[in-house]
PDB file of C-alpha atoms in Angstrom:
ATOM      1  CA  MET J   1       0.025  -0.025  -0.099  1.00  0.00           C
ATOM      2  CA  PRO J   2       2.026   3.417  -0.664  1.00  0.00           C
ATOM      3  CA  LYS J   3       2.651   5.883   1.677  1.00  0.00           C
ATOM      4  CA  ALA J   4      -0.057   8.821   2.189  1.00  0.00           C
ATOM      5  CA  LYS J   5       1.693  11.995   0.788  1.00  0.00           C
ATOM      6  CA  LYS J   6       1.714  14.061   4.473  1.00  0.00           C
ATOM      7  CA  LYS J   7      -0.238  16.750   4.261  1.00  0.00           C
ATOM      8  CA  VAL J   8       0.905  20.344   4.698  1.00  0.00           C
ATOM      9  CA  LYS J   9      -0.858  22.394   7.387  1.00  0.00           C
ATOM     10  CA  GLU J  10      -1.754  25.812   6.355  1.00  0.00           C
ATOM     11  CA  VAL J  11      -1.785  28.549   7.812  1.00  0.00           C
ATOM     12  CA  ASP J  12      -4.132  31.450   7.020  1.00  0.00           C
ATOM     13  CA  TRP J  13      -2.106  34.615   8.009  1.00  0.00           C
ATOM     14  CA  THR J  14      -5.015  36.755   8.009  1.00  0.00           C
ATOM     15  CA  ALA J  15      -6.852  34.910  10.237  1.00  0.00           C
ATOM     16  CA  ASP J  16      -6.881  36.561  13.800  1.00  0.00           C
ATOM     17  CA  GLU J  17      -4.790  34.464  15.670  1.00  0.00           C
ATOM     18  CA  ASN J  18      -2.137  33.936  13.076  1.00  0.00           C
ATOM     19  CA  PHE J  19      -2.168  38.003  11.831  1.00  0.00           C
ATOM     20  CA  SER J  20       0.736  40.276  12.709  1.00  0.00           C
ATOM     21  CA  LYS J  21       1.045  43.657  11.248  1.00  0.00           C
ATOM     22  CA  GLU J  22       4.992  42.915  11.839  1.00  0.00           C
ATOM     23  CA  ARG J  23       5.281  40.133   9.931  1.00  0.00           C
ATOM     24  CA  SER J  24       5.707  40.759   5.552  1.00  0.00           C
ATOM     25  CA  ILE J  25       4.404  38.177   3.400  1.00  0.00           C
ATOM     26  CA  ILE J  26       6.725  36.559   0.295  1.00  0.00           C
ATOM     27  CA  TYR J  27       4.494  35.122  -2.180  1.00  0.00           C
ATOM     28  CA  VAL J  28       6.744  33.673  -4.842  1.00  0.00           C
ATOM     29  CA  GLU J  29       4.385  31.477  -7.629  1.00  0.00           C
ATOM     30  CA  HIS J  30       7.467  28.826  -8.787  1.00  0.00           C
ATOM     31  CA  THR J  31       6.755  26.158 -11.808  1.00  0.00           C
ATOM     32  CA  THR J  32       7.431  22.936 -10.194  1.00  0.00           C
ATOM     33  CA  GLU J  33       9.295  21.240 -13.638  1.00  0.00           C
ATOM     34  CA  CYS J  34      12.337  21.314 -12.035  1.00  0.00           C
ATOM     35  CA  PRO J  35      13.338  21.247  -8.330  1.00  0.00           C
ATOM     36  CA  ILE J  36      15.849  24.578  -9.127  1.00  0.00           C
ATOM     37  CA  PHE J  37      12.743  26.652  -9.170  1.00  0.00           C
ATOM     38  CA  GLN J  38      11.339  25.308  -5.309  1.00  0.00           C
ATOM     39  CA  ILE J  39      15.047  25.783  -3.976  1.00  0.00           C
ATOM     40  CA  LYS J  40      15.377  29.619  -5.349  1.00  0.00           C
ATOM     41  CA  ALA J  41      11.743  30.385  -3.561  1.00  0.00           C
ATOM     42  CA  GLU J  42      13.253  28.612  -0.348  1.00  0.00           C
ATOM     43  CA  GLU J  43      16.172  30.827  -0.784  1.00  0.00           C
ATOM     44  CA  CYS J  44      14.473  34.191  -1.688  1.00  0.00           C
ATOM     45  CA  GLY J  45      12.474  33.739   1.821  1.00  0.00           C
ATOM     46  CA  VAL J  46      15.293  32.892   3.573  1.00  0.00           C
ATOM     47  CA  PHE J  47      17.714  35.949   1.900  1.00  0.00           C
ATOM     48  CA  PHE J  48      14.903  38.755   2.657  1.00  0.00           C
ATOM     49  CA  GLN J  49      14.884  37.605   7.267  1.00  0.00           C
ATOM     50  CA  GLU J  50      19.164  37.664   6.949  1.00  0.00           C
ATOM     51  CA  ARG J  51      18.780  40.759   4.475  1.00  0.00           C
ATOM     52  CA  ILE J  52      16.644  43.005   6.564  1.00  0.00           C
ATOM     53  CA  PRO J  53      15.912  40.851  10.222  1.00  0.00           C
ATOM     54  CA  GLU J  54      14.165  44.076  12.044  1.00  0.00           C
ATOM     55  CA  ARG J  55      10.965  42.644  10.401  1.00  0.00           C
ATOM     56  CA  GLN J  56       9.541  38.934  10.025  1.00  0.00           C
ATOM     57  CA  PHE J  57       9.247  37.858   6.696  1.00  0.00           C
ATOM     58  CA  GLN J  58       7.150  34.678   5.408  1.00  0.00           C
ATOM     59  CA  LEU J  59       7.457  32.844   2.348  1.00  0.00           C
ATOM     60  CA  VAL J  60       4.027  31.774   0.966  1.00  0.00           C
ATOM     61  CA  ARG J  61       4.385  29.165  -2.285  1.00  0.00           C
ATOM     62  CA  ASN J  62       1.962  28.695  -4.637  1.00  0.00           C
ATOM     63  CA  LYS J  63      -1.143  30.519  -1.988  1.00  0.00           C
ATOM     64  CA  ASN J  64       0.113  27.349   0.130  1.00  0.00           C
ATOM     65  CA  GLY J  65       0.050  25.176  -2.971  1.00  0.00           C
ATOM     66  CA  LYS J  66      -4.031  26.429  -3.636  1.00  0.00           C
ATOM     67  CA  GLN J  67      -2.678  27.445  -6.922  1.00  0.00           C
ATOM     68  CA  ALA J  68      -1.521  26.069 -10.005  1.00  0.00           C
ATOM     69  CA  PRO J  69       1.650  27.884 -11.219  1.00  0.00           C
ATOM     70  CA  ARG J  70       1.899  28.477 -14.810  1.00  0.00           C
ATOM     71  CA  ASP J  71       4.167  26.358 -16.962  1.00  0.00           C
ATOM     72  CA  GLY J  72       8.287  28.443 -16.766  1.00  0.00           C
ATOM     73  CA  ALA J  73       6.349  30.536 -13.752  1.00  0.00           C
ATOM     74  CA  PHE J  74       8.658  32.284 -11.014  1.00  0.00           C
ATOM     75  CA  GLU J  75       7.420  35.521  -9.925  1.00  0.00           C
ATOM     76  CA  ILE J  76       8.231  37.301  -6.417  1.00  0.00           C
ATOM     77  CA  GLY J  77       5.241  39.509  -5.136  1.00  0.00           C
ATOM     78  CA  ILE J  78       5.436  40.898  -0.830  1.00  0.00           C
ATOM     79  CA  SER J  79       2.549  42.746   0.606  1.00  0.00           C
ATOM     80  CA  GLN J  80       2.900  44.751   3.589  1.00  0.00           C
ATOM     81  CA  ASN J  81       1.603  41.927   5.836  1.00  0.00           C
ATOM     82  CA  ALA J  82      -0.970  38.829   4.873  1.00  0.00           C
ATOM     83  CA  ARG J  83      -3.938  42.125   5.196  1.00  0.00           C
ATOM     84  CA  THR J  84      -2.548  44.162   2.200  1.00  0.00           C
ATOM     85  CA  SER J  85      -1.759  44.236  -1.198  1.00  0.00           C
ATOM     86  CA  VAL J  86       0.824  42.790  -3.207  1.00  0.00           C
ATOM     87  CA  HIS J  87       3.482  44.608  -4.980  1.00  0.00           C
ATOM     88  CA  GLU J  88       5.535  42.561  -7.487  1.00  0.00           C
ATOM     89  CA  LEU J  89       9.145  42.462  -7.428  1.00  0.00           C
ATOM     90  CA  TRP J  90      10.034  39.793  -9.923  1.00  0.00           C
ATOM     91  CA  SER J  91       8.989  38.175 -13.008  1.00  0.00           C
ATOM     92  CA  GLY J  92      10.828  35.357 -14.797  1.00  0.00           C
ATOM     93  CA  LEU J  93       7.541  34.296 -16.371  1.00  0.00           C
ATOM     94  CA  THR J  94       8.299  35.900 -20.533  1.00  0.00           C
ATOM     95  CA  LYS J  95      12.369  35.294 -19.665  1.00  0.00           C
ATOM     96  CA  GLY J  96      14.450  32.068 -20.797  1.00  0.00           C
ATOM     97  CA  PRO J  97      15.444  30.339 -21.955  1.00  0.00           C
ATOM     98  CA  PRO J  98      18.343  29.713 -20.688  1.00  0.00           C
ATOM     99  CA  ARG J  99      15.917  28.859 -17.123  1.00  0.00           C
ATOM    100  CA  ARG J 100      19.141  30.731 -15.302  1.00  0.00           C
ATOM    101  CA  ASP J 101      17.233  33.677 -16.422  1.00  0.00           C
ATOM    102  CA  LYS J 102      13.972  32.564 -15.302  1.00  0.00           C
ATOM    103  CA  PHE J 103      15.416  34.008 -11.413  1.00  0.00           C
ATOM    104  CA  PRO J 104      17.034  37.444 -10.428  1.00  0.00           C
ATOM    105  CA  ASN J 105      21.116  36.151  -9.955  1.00  0.00           C
ATOM    106  CA  ASP J 106      21.094  38.350  -6.528  1.00  0.00           C
ATOM    107  CA  PHE J 107      17.732  38.848  -4.551  1.00  0.00           C
ATOM    108  CA  GLU J 108      19.999  42.161  -3.401  1.00  0.00           C
ATOM    109  CA  VAL J 109      18.426  43.917  -6.418  1.00  0.00           C
ATOM    110  CA  LEU J 110      14.969  43.686  -5.156  1.00  0.00           C
ATOM    111  CA  VAL J 111      16.000  45.050  -1.638  1.00  0.00           C
ATOM    112  CA  PRO J 112      14.820  48.993  -2.774  1.00  0.00           C
ATOM    113  CA  ASP J 113      11.875  48.017  -4.112  1.00  0.00           C
ATOM    114  CA  VAL J 114      10.811  45.988  -0.576  1.00  0.00           C
ATOM    115  CA  GLN J 115      11.625  49.137   0.944  1.00  0.00           C
ATOM    116  CA  ARG J 116       9.761  51.475  -0.816  1.00  0.00           C
ATOM    117  CA  VAL J 117       6.831  48.361   0.044  1.00  0.00           C
ATOM    118  CA  LEU J 118       7.984  48.434   3.555  1.00  0.00           C
ATOM    119  CA  LYS J 119       8.117  52.550   3.670  1.00  0.00           C
ATOM    120  CA  LYS J 120       5.279  53.671   2.562  1.00  0.00           C
ATOM    121  CA  PHE J 121       3.538  51.531   5.518  1.00  0.00           C
ATOM    122  CA  TYR J 122       5.953  53.010   7.692  1.00  0.00           C
ATOM    123  CA  PRO J 123       7.564  56.483   6.717  1.00  0.00           C
ATOM    124  CA  ASP J 124       9.344  56.648   9.709  1.00  0.00           C
ATOM    125  CA  LYS J 125      11.151  53.352   9.436  1.00  0.00           C
ATOM    126  CA  ALA J 126      14.063  52.882   6.890  1.00  0.00           C
ATOM    127  CA  VAL J 127      13.930  49.318   6.567  1.00  0.00           C
ATOM    128  CA  GLY J 128      16.796  47.169   6.057  1.00  0.00           C
ATOM    129  CA  ILE J 129      18.845  50.558   5.513  1.00  0.00           C
ATOM    130  CA  SER J 130      21.695  50.801   7.564  1.00  0.00           C
ATOM    131  CA  ASP J 131      22.376  54.402   8.709  1.00  0.00           C
ATOM    132  CA  ASP J 132      25.905  54.401   5.914  1.00  0.00           C
ATOM    133  CA  GLU J 133      23.669  53.448   2.805  1.00  0.00           C
ATOM    134  CA  GLU J 134      21.100  56.643   3.390  1.00  0.00           C
ATOM    135  CA  ASP J 135      21.139  60.051   1.969  1.00  0.00           C
ATOM    136  CA  HIS J 136      23.182  62.618   3.758  1.00  0.00           C
ATOM    137  CA  THR J 137      22.506  65.131   1.903  1.00  0.00           C
ATOM    138  CA  ASP J 138      23.391  68.762   3.234  1.00  0.00           C
ATOM    139  CA  TYR J 139      21.356  71.680   1.934  1.00  0.00           C
TER     140      TYR J 139
END
């Protein structure tokens, strides 16, 4: 008798018991045609958690399995929290072949857009920017 697939517990991040204004959501739609797409999705989630440690990030892949990904898709979006709109950061849908073109060369290129989305809600916090990276123009 074949072993049953382990069901991944789906978490509704918008539900009151799970919701946090401090948790930003990284949405990745990725095809399952090749394992590298899943690996890159995980790397993306880890990157933002390490790059901007003052925020919590939750990676949501293919809408927790509720979305059938499009062929060749590697799309990255972010929302300030689970109850705000999703802003597209990257689309690899029309990129490639080769397959490596579907992904950003370095997730660092997405940081300014993530900061813009986060600042929209918290303009007083320079999220993910160290003091030496901020613009200190004297007038």
